Short mmCIF file of C-alpha atoms in Angstrom, two decimals:
data_model
loop_
_atom_site.label_atom_id
_atom_site.label_comp_id
_atom_site.label_asym_id
_atom_site.label_seq_id
_atom_site.Cartn_x
_atom_site.Cartn_y
_atom_site.Cartn_z
CA MET A 19 1.01 -16.19 -62.56
CA ARG A 20 1.83 -12.71 -64.32
CA ARG A 21 -2.03 -11.55 -63.98
CA ALA A 22 -1.66 -12.31 -60.20
CA ALA A 23 1.68 -9.98 -59.99
CA LEU A 24 0.30 -7.06 -61.95
CA ILE A 25 -2.66 -7.20 -59.31
CA LEU A 26 -0.09 -7.05 -56.59
CA LEU A 27 1.93 -4.48 -58.18
CA ALA A 28 -1.64 -2.28 -58.20
CA LEU A 29 -2.30 -2.85 -54.71
CA ALA A 30 0.82 -1.97 -54.45
CA ALA A 31 0.69 1.69 -56.30
CA GLY A 32 -3.15 1.90 -55.01
CA ALA A 33 -1.49 1.70 -51.49
CA ILE A 34 0.85 4.96 -51.93
CA ALA A 35 -1.53 6.58 -53.15
CA TRP A 36 -4.17 6.07 -50.21
CA ALA A 37 -1.99 5.45 -47.31
CA GLY A 38 1.08 7.47 -48.49
CA TRP A 39 5.15 5.74 -48.53
CA SER A 40 5.11 5.30 -45.03
CA GLU A 41 2.12 4.19 -43.04
CA PRO A 42 3.08 0.39 -41.85
CA LEU A 43 0.70 -2.33 -43.36
CA GLY A 44 -1.03 -3.10 -40.11
CA GLY A 45 -1.90 0.93 -39.98
CA ALA A 46 -3.75 0.69 -43.60
CA LEU A 47 -5.46 -2.60 -42.55
CA PHE A 48 -6.60 -1.15 -39.48
CA ARG A 49 -7.88 1.64 -41.41
CA LEU A 50 -10.07 -0.94 -43.37
CA ASP A 51 -10.68 -2.82 -40.65
CA PRO A 52 -10.46 -1.87 -36.86
CA ALA A 53 -11.17 -5.51 -35.67
CA LEU A 54 -9.36 -7.47 -38.27
CA LEU A 55 -5.99 -7.74 -36.83
CA ASN A 56 -7.49 -8.45 -33.31
CA THR A 57 -9.39 -11.40 -34.84
CA ALA A 58 -6.69 -12.45 -36.99
CA GLN A 59 -4.21 -12.48 -34.26
CA ALA A 60 -6.88 -14.62 -32.03
CA GLY A 61 -6.76 -17.18 -34.54
CA ILE A 62 -3.25 -17.49 -35.55
CA GLN A 63 -2.07 -17.74 -31.80
CA ARG A 64 -5.11 -20.05 -30.90
CA HIS A 65 -5.19 -22.31 -33.62
CA LEU A 66 -1.51 -22.11 -34.78
CA SER A 67 0.81 -20.95 -32.36
CA PRO A 68 1.60 -17.95 -31.14
CA TRP A 69 5.37 -17.16 -31.97
CA ILE A 70 3.83 -16.90 -35.80
CA TRP A 71 2.07 -14.15 -34.60
CA ASP A 72 5.53 -12.14 -33.36
CA ASP A 73 8.01 -13.28 -35.24
CA VAL A 74 6.36 -13.49 -38.80
CA ALA A 75 3.15 -11.61 -38.96
CA LEU A 76 4.08 -8.40 -37.14
CA PRO A 77 7.52 -7.65 -38.64
CA VAL A 78 5.18 -8.16 -42.46
CA LEU A 79 2.34 -5.95 -40.29
CA GLU A 80 5.85 -3.05 -39.55
CA GLN A 81 6.43 -2.90 -43.81
CA PRO A 82 5.15 -0.11 -45.48
CA ALA A 83 1.97 -0.97 -46.44
CA TRP A 84 3.29 -0.68 -50.41
CA LEU A 85 6.66 -2.97 -50.24
CA VAL A 86 4.69 -6.11 -49.35
CA PRO A 87 2.61 -6.13 -52.17
CA ALA A 88 5.55 -4.78 -54.36
CA ILE A 89 7.73 -7.58 -53.72
CA LEU A 90 5.36 -10.31 -53.58
CA GLY A 91 4.62 -8.49 -57.54
CA PHE A 92 7.81 -8.59 -58.35
CA GLY A 93 8.68 -12.42 -57.19
CA LEU A 94 6.25 -13.25 -59.31
CA LEU A 95 7.48 -11.50 -63.10
CA VAL A 96 10.98 -12.68 -61.77
CA LEU A 97 10.04 -16.09 -60.75
CA ARG A 98 7.53 -16.13 -64.14
CA LEU A 99 10.81 -14.79 -66.01
CA LEU A 100 13.09 -17.61 -64.72
CA ARG A 101 10.36 -20.16 -65.59
CA ARG A 102 10.92 -19.17 -69.06
CA MET B 26 -40.75 -20.43 8.26
CA LEU B 27 -38.55 -17.27 7.60
CA ILE B 28 -35.26 -18.68 4.50
CA ARG B 29 -32.90 -16.51 4.96
CA ASN B 30 -30.21 -15.78 2.41
CA PRO B 31 -27.07 -14.88 4.36
CA ARG B 32 -24.23 -12.47 2.24
CA GLY B 33 -21.39 -12.99 1.27
CA TRP B 34 -20.04 -10.17 3.41
CA GLU B 35 -22.00 -11.94 6.65
CA LEU B 36 -20.14 -13.95 8.98
CA PRO B 37 -21.55 -16.92 11.30
CA GLU B 38 -21.17 -16.52 15.02
CA ARG B 39 -18.88 -19.81 14.81
CA GLU B 40 -16.07 -17.53 12.98
CA ALA B 41 -15.94 -14.42 15.33
CA THR B 42 -12.96 -14.01 16.27
CA PRO B 43 -12.42 -15.03 20.71
CA GLU B 44 -12.26 -11.75 23.12
CA ALA B 45 -9.29 -12.68 24.10
CA LEU B 46 -7.12 -12.99 20.68
CA VAL B 47 -8.93 -9.49 19.73
CA LEU B 48 -7.71 -7.82 22.95
CA GLY B 49 -4.52 -9.17 22.36
CA ARG B 50 -3.98 -7.67 18.46
CA ARG B 51 -5.07 -4.63 19.68
CA THR B 52 -1.71 -4.30 21.54
CA VAL B 53 0.10 -5.68 18.74
CA LEU B 54 -1.77 -2.57 16.97
CA LYS B 55 -0.96 0.12 19.63
CA ALA B 56 2.35 -0.97 19.13
CA ALA B 57 3.06 -0.77 15.25
CA ALA B 58 0.66 2.54 15.16
CA GLY B 59 3.30 4.19 17.48
CA ILE B 60 5.72 2.96 15.37
CA ALA B 61 4.01 4.09 12.15
CA ALA B 62 4.13 7.91 14.36
CA ALA B 63 7.48 7.67 14.49
CA GLY B 64 7.60 6.88 10.57
CA SER B 65 9.23 3.65 10.27
CA LEU B 66 6.03 1.91 8.45
CA ALA B 67 6.03 4.90 6.24
CA TRP B 68 5.89 4.07 2.07
CA PRO B 69 9.21 3.57 1.00
CA GLU B 70 10.86 5.67 -1.85
CA ALA B 71 12.06 2.92 -3.65
CA ALA B 72 10.35 -0.36 -5.48
CA GLY B 73 10.99 -3.61 -3.71
CA ALA B 74 9.28 -6.72 -2.02
CA ALA B 75 9.49 -5.21 1.73
CA ASP B 76 8.85 -2.46 0.77
CA LEU B 77 4.89 -2.45 1.21
CA PRO B 78 3.47 -1.91 4.85
CA ALA B 79 1.78 -4.82 6.43
CA VAL B 80 -2.58 -4.34 5.91
CA MET B 81 -5.15 -5.99 7.48
CA ARG B 82 -7.05 -8.07 4.94
CA ASN B 83 -10.86 -7.00 4.80
CA PRO B 84 -13.13 -9.62 6.03
CA ARG B 85 -16.01 -8.71 3.99
CA TYR B 86 -14.82 -9.63 1.09
CA ARG B 87 -14.86 -13.75 0.42
CA PRO B 88 -14.07 -15.29 -2.72
CA GLU B 89 -15.21 -18.65 -2.02
CA ARG B 90 -11.88 -20.56 -3.94
CA ASP B 91 -8.85 -21.25 -2.83
CA ILE B 92 -6.40 -18.15 -3.29
CA THR B 93 -4.50 -18.44 -7.15
CA ALA B 94 -0.83 -19.62 -6.16
CA GLU B 95 1.30 -16.05 -6.33
CA ARG B 96 3.94 -18.01 -9.17
CA GLU B 97 0.50 -18.36 -11.42
CA ALA B 98 -1.01 -15.08 -11.29
CA THR B 99 2.26 -13.23 -11.50
CA THR B 100 3.78 -15.35 -14.46
CA TYR B 101 0.11 -15.45 -16.85
CA ASN B 102 -0.80 -12.11 -17.89
CA ASN B 103 -2.80 -9.85 -20.31
CA TYR B 104 -0.70 -6.91 -20.89
CA TYR B 105 -0.64 -6.10 -24.76
CA GLU B 106 1.85 -3.12 -24.21
CA PHE B 107 3.85 -5.50 -23.13
CA GLY B 108 3.32 -8.28 -25.45
CA SER B 109 0.04 -10.12 -26.86
CA GLN B 110 1.02 -13.31 -25.64
CA LYS B 111 0.89 -14.71 -21.61
CA THR B 112 4.66 -15.00 -20.73
CA ILE B 113 5.31 -11.06 -20.34
CA SER B 114 6.24 -11.09 -16.93
CA GLN B 115 10.18 -10.51 -17.94
CA ALA B 116 9.60 -8.33 -20.90
CA ALA B 117 7.41 -6.30 -18.38
CA GLN B 118 9.79 -5.76 -15.56
CA ARG B 119 11.43 -3.43 -17.68
CA LEU B 120 9.02 -1.01 -16.50
CA PRO B 121 10.94 2.00 -13.93
CA LEU B 122 8.58 1.86 -11.00
CA ARG B 123 9.78 4.80 -9.61
CA PRO B 124 9.18 7.50 -9.52
CA TRP B 125 5.45 7.20 -10.69
CA THR B 126 2.75 9.76 -10.91
CA LEU B 127 -1.26 9.93 -11.35
CA ARG B 128 -2.36 12.22 -12.35
CA VAL B 129 -6.42 13.08 -11.59
CA ASP B 130 -8.10 16.11 -13.58
CA GLY B 131 -10.79 17.41 -15.19
CA MET B 132 -13.87 18.11 -13.59
CA VAL B 133 -13.31 18.09 -9.88
CA ASP B 134 -12.13 21.18 -7.78
CA GLN B 135 -8.42 20.23 -6.83
CA PRO B 136 -6.96 18.41 -9.49
CA ARG B 137 -3.39 16.99 -8.75
CA ASP B 138 -0.35 15.47 -9.65
CA PHE B 139 0.21 12.77 -7.12
CA ALA B 140 3.15 11.53 -6.30
CA LEU B 141 2.82 7.79 -5.69
CA GLU B 142 4.64 7.90 -2.45
CA ASP B 143 2.47 10.65 -1.65
CA LEU B 144 -0.92 9.43 -2.48
CA LEU B 145 -0.57 6.69 -0.62
CA ARG B 146 -0.18 8.80 2.70
CA GLN B 147 -2.84 10.22 2.40
CA VAL B 148 -5.06 6.99 2.31
CA GLN B 149 -6.29 3.68 3.95
CA LEU B 150 -4.80 0.74 2.72
CA GLU B 151 -6.14 -2.54 3.26
CA GLU B 152 -5.88 -6.07 1.30
CA ARG B 153 -8.76 -7.66 -0.39
CA LEU B 154 -9.51 -10.94 -1.67
CA TYR B 155 -11.39 -10.93 -4.84
CA ARG B 156 -11.79 -12.98 -7.88
CA LEU B 157 -10.84 -11.65 -11.55
CA ARG B 158 -12.70 -12.99 -14.05
CA CYS B 159 -10.50 -12.63 -17.36
CA VAL B 160 -13.11 -12.00 -20.85
CA GLU B 161 -10.74 -15.36 -21.64
CA ALA B 162 -13.31 -17.37 -19.31
CA TRP B 163 -9.81 -18.39 -16.66
CA SER B 164 -10.14 -16.96 -13.68
CA MET B 165 -8.09 -16.51 -10.67
CA VAL B 166 -8.32 -15.27 -6.61
CA VAL B 167 -5.92 -12.49 -5.72
CA PRO B 168 -4.96 -11.15 -2.24
CA TRP B 169 -4.80 -7.32 -3.89
CA THR B 170 -3.91 -4.59 -1.54
CA GLY B 171 -4.75 -1.53 -2.40
CA PHE B 172 -7.77 1.40 -1.02
CA MET B 173 -10.96 2.19 -2.62
CA LEU B 174 -11.36 4.67 -5.44
CA SER B 175 -13.89 6.55 -3.90
CA ASP B 176 -11.04 7.50 -1.14
CA LEU B 177 -8.97 9.01 -3.79
CA LEU B 178 -12.32 10.80 -5.61
CA LYS B 179 -12.63 12.19 -2.14
CA LEU B 180 -9.08 14.16 -2.35
CA VAL B 181 -9.50 15.85 -5.41
CA GLY B 182 -13.31 16.93 -5.31
CA PRO B 183 -15.57 15.66 -8.16
CA GLN B 184 -17.63 17.88 -9.56
CA GLY B 185 -21.41 17.30 -9.80
CA SER B 186 -21.30 17.28 -13.91
CA ALA B 187 -18.95 14.56 -13.66
CA LYS B 188 -20.41 11.18 -15.29
CA TYR B 189 -17.72 9.25 -15.65
CA VAL B 190 -13.81 8.52 -15.18
CA ARG B 191 -11.51 8.04 -17.78
CA PHE B 192 -8.17 6.16 -17.07
CA GLU B 193 -5.07 6.42 -19.72
CA THR B 194 -2.57 3.99 -18.77
CA ALA B 195 1.30 3.70 -19.16
CA ALA B 196 3.01 3.98 -22.95
CA ILE B 197 6.46 4.04 -22.63
CA GLN B 198 7.73 3.96 -26.39
CA GLY B 199 11.51 1.73 -26.03
CA VAL B 200 10.03 -0.05 -22.81
CA MET B 201 7.07 -1.60 -24.10
CA PRO B 202 7.47 -3.79 -27.23
CA GLY B 203 4.38 -4.41 -27.49
CA LEU B 204 3.94 -0.35 -28.74
CA ARG B 205 5.22 -1.67 -31.77
CA GLN B 206 2.09 -2.36 -33.01
CA SER B 207 1.91 1.25 -33.84
CA TRP B 208 -1.80 0.96 -35.98
CA TYR B 209 -3.72 0.44 -32.05
CA PRO B 210 -5.09 3.71 -30.47
CA TRP B 211 -2.23 3.55 -27.70
CA PRO B 212 -2.41 4.52 -24.52
CA TYR B 213 -4.76 2.29 -23.38
CA ILE B 214 -8.01 3.98 -22.24
CA GLU B 215 -10.73 2.25 -19.86
CA GLY B 216 -13.30 3.81 -18.13
CA CYS B 217 -16.42 3.60 -15.75
CA THR B 218 -19.08 5.76 -14.36
CA ILE B 219 -18.97 7.85 -11.09
CA GLU B 220 -21.87 5.71 -9.72
CA GLU B 221 -19.58 2.21 -10.37
CA ALA B 222 -16.22 4.35 -9.41
CA ALA B 223 -18.05 5.20 -5.79
CA ASN B 224 -19.41 1.47 -4.84
CA GLU B 225 -17.29 0.18 -2.74
CA LEU B 226 -15.65 -2.54 -5.07
CA SER B 227 -14.11 -0.30 -6.78
CA PHE B 228 -10.69 -0.42 -5.75
CA MET B 229 -7.56 1.04 -6.51
CA VAL B 230 -4.75 -1.84 -6.11
CA VAL B 231 -0.64 -0.99 -5.39
CA GLY B 232 0.22 -4.75 -4.70
CA ALA B 233 -0.74 -8.00 -4.35
CA TYR B 234 0.51 -10.86 -1.90
CA GLY B 235 1.44 -8.24 0.37
CA LYS B 236 4.20 -7.56 -1.78
CA PRO B 237 4.11 -4.13 -3.94
CA LEU B 238 2.14 -4.75 -7.33
CA PRO B 239 4.73 -6.22 -9.93
CA PRO B 240 4.75 -4.35 -13.30
CA GLN B 241 3.49 -7.55 -15.40
CA ASN B 242 -0.04 -7.07 -13.33
CA GLY B 243 -0.36 -3.46 -13.92
CA GLY B 244 1.78 -2.17 -10.75
CA PRO B 245 2.71 0.04 -9.92
CA ILE B 246 -0.75 1.46 -9.64
CA ARG B 247 -4.23 0.09 -11.19
CA PHE B 248 -7.33 -1.00 -11.30
CA HIS B 249 -10.06 -3.25 -10.16
CA GLN B 250 -13.48 -3.66 -10.19
CA PRO B 251 -14.01 -7.36 -9.60
CA TRP B 252 -17.23 -7.68 -11.23
CA LYS B 253 -16.31 -6.85 -14.59
CA TYR B 254 -14.25 -8.50 -17.30
CA GLY B 255 -10.04 -8.12 -16.22
CA PHE B 256 -9.66 -6.08 -19.62
CA LYS B 257 -11.81 -3.13 -17.87
CA ALA B 258 -9.47 -3.07 -14.95
CA GLY B 259 -6.45 -0.23 -15.89
CA LYS B 260 -2.96 -1.69 -15.38
CA SER B 261 0.22 1.29 -14.56
CA LEU B 262 -2.77 3.91 -14.27
CA VAL B 263 -0.47 7.43 -15.08
CA ARG B 264 -4.14 9.34 -15.07
CA MET B 265 -7.87 9.49 -14.60
CA THR B 266 -10.00 12.55 -15.93
CA LEU B 267 -13.31 12.62 -15.06
CA THR B 268 -15.57 13.94 -17.69
CA ASP B 269 -19.24 14.25 -18.66
CA GLN B 270 -18.55 12.43 -21.69
CA ARG B 271 -18.37 8.25 -21.86
CA PRO B 272 -14.45 7.52 -22.70
CA LYS B 273 -14.15 5.70 -25.48
CA THR B 274 -12.43 2.69 -24.50
CA PHE B 275 -9.52 0.76 -26.20
CA TRP B 276 -11.64 -1.90 -26.86
CA GLU B 277 -14.42 -0.18 -27.98
CA GLN B 278 -12.09 1.20 -30.79
CA ILE B 279 -10.95 -1.85 -31.58
CA GLN B 280 -13.63 -4.80 -31.38
CA PRO B 281 -16.76 -3.14 -30.42
CA ALA B 282 -18.50 -6.09 -30.82
CA GLU B 283 -16.89 -8.30 -28.78
CA TYR B 284 -14.87 -6.13 -25.70
CA GLY B 285 -17.49 -3.02 -24.79
CA PHE B 286 -17.83 -0.23 -21.88
CA TRP B 287 -19.82 -2.01 -20.05
CA ALA B 288 -18.33 -5.47 -19.57
CA ASN B 289 -20.60 -7.39 -17.00
CA VAL B 290 -19.67 -10.95 -16.43
CA ASN B 291 -22.66 -12.71 -17.19
CA PRO B 292 -22.31 -16.83 -17.99
CA GLU B 293 -25.71 -16.47 -20.09
CA VAL B 294 -24.12 -13.29 -22.73
CA PRO B 295 -21.44 -15.87 -25.01
CA HIS B 296 -18.24 -13.65 -26.02
CA PRO B 297 -18.80 -13.67 -29.78
CA ARG B 298 -16.42 -16.84 -30.37
CA TRP B 299 -16.46 -18.74 -26.53
CA SER B 300 -19.33 -19.70 -24.27
CA GLN B 301 -19.11 -17.74 -21.05
CA ALA B 302 -21.07 -20.51 -18.72
CA SER B 303 -18.14 -21.26 -17.09
CA GLU B 304 -14.44 -20.19 -16.93
CA ARG B 305 -11.10 -22.15 -15.90
CA VAL B 306 -9.51 -21.69 -12.57
CA LEU B 307 -6.23 -20.77 -13.23
CA GLY B 308 -3.71 -23.40 -11.75
CA SER B 309 -5.80 -26.14 -11.71
CA ARG B 310 -8.18 -27.66 -13.96
CA GLU B 311 -10.90 -27.11 -12.33
CA ARG B 312 -13.61 -25.54 -14.64
CA VAL B 313 -16.36 -23.69 -12.25
CA PRO B 314 -19.65 -22.22 -13.28
CA THR B 315 -19.26 -18.58 -14.07
CA ARG B 316 -21.92 -16.20 -11.68
CA LEU B 317 -23.40 -13.60 -12.87
CA PHE B 318 -21.89 -10.24 -11.34
CA ASN B 319 -18.56 -12.90 -11.12
CA GLY B 320 -20.66 -13.03 -8.05
CA TYR B 321 -20.74 -9.61 -6.85
CA GLY B 322 -24.45 -8.82 -7.82
CA GLU B 323 -25.48 -7.97 -4.11
CA PHE B 324 -22.81 -5.36 -3.94
CA VAL B 325 -23.76 -3.95 -7.55
CA ALA B 326 -27.13 -5.20 -9.36
CA ASN B 327 -28.37 -1.90 -7.83
CA LEU B 328 -26.49 0.60 -10.73
CA TYR B 329 -27.38 -1.29 -13.59
CA THR B 330 -31.63 -0.44 -13.02
CA GLY B 331 -32.82 1.57 -15.47
CA LEU B 332 -30.44 0.98 -17.94
CA GLN B 333 -31.40 -2.35 -19.83
CA ARG B 334 -30.98 -0.80 -22.94
CA GLU B 335 -27.35 -0.79 -22.35
CA ARG B 336 -25.19 -3.76 -23.43
CA LEU B 337 -24.26 -4.38 -20.20
CA TRP B 338 -22.47 -7.56 -20.69
CA THR B 339 -20.35 -7.25 -23.85
#
């Protein structure tokens, strides 16, 4: 868990360096692979549920690219501390 | 023995309208022409169900299928600017349809900004029954009202160096919730060759089912080439540019392997994730075989001779 948390925090730092503070996660992913998000959207909407894309995935993708791994990384660290 | 295959637009003698009916219709048309001259059939200033003048259906284009119910065709829509689901018809009502201006520029003798009402006074409106084949393997038949794209091009005078037409659609922040996906290359861009644009099937659509085109179907003005997959038809057009450079389309920038520049309908070339051999008829459970060029090959196949190296089918 600690290793995963550190990787996520490193990812967050890398995202700031590469994409800046304000670029949304969706924008960064689109730059990495333009087809990725459309393929993911089609898969989620066809095989899971259309609302998951609009109400879950999109709000996450609109957040700054660094924020999502940072929250997940700190969350894992906190979880680890609580377990101790 | 002579075996002759009739073309889609050819009518048997038995379907010819009786002379008496034709003469009666001419009387009606004369009266209508008189009213039009008095100005009462001119294109009105505001959008609404009663705004579209009555136009004649062109019998040359016969879909060989039933017309899709209006409710189906106007509530099952792909319009990414309003959302990625099919149920965007309510959200699309926020699009202001008037005033609306269409800019036509680039390699033309007379670049112009057309107020929609002014444009519609300069072209010949007609109704056409066209099949629409979506790349997602569903289809519908819609009575579109509109005019030939070639008529619009005549108004601006294309220059000899123009090779392509680039279509740009509306992208209005605060109105179109789909634009929140800011990473996509808005505005939606589509394009075709100048030869495709000049083809008689290329149609500028301003109405459906005898009414002004609703926003969810691309109102107030869209484009339609029925032998291509539906995503080629730009909705709510704001600009057309004649150019010698092939436009990089919206979908080519996102998924070039799946949605290419040509995108002609071909049942034998599957989409990377599904077959294109058949299509679901909207409003029914029926599946029918898909036809090459969506059944319009006799009108358009000649456009692609010598282009075998191009990816004509994606």
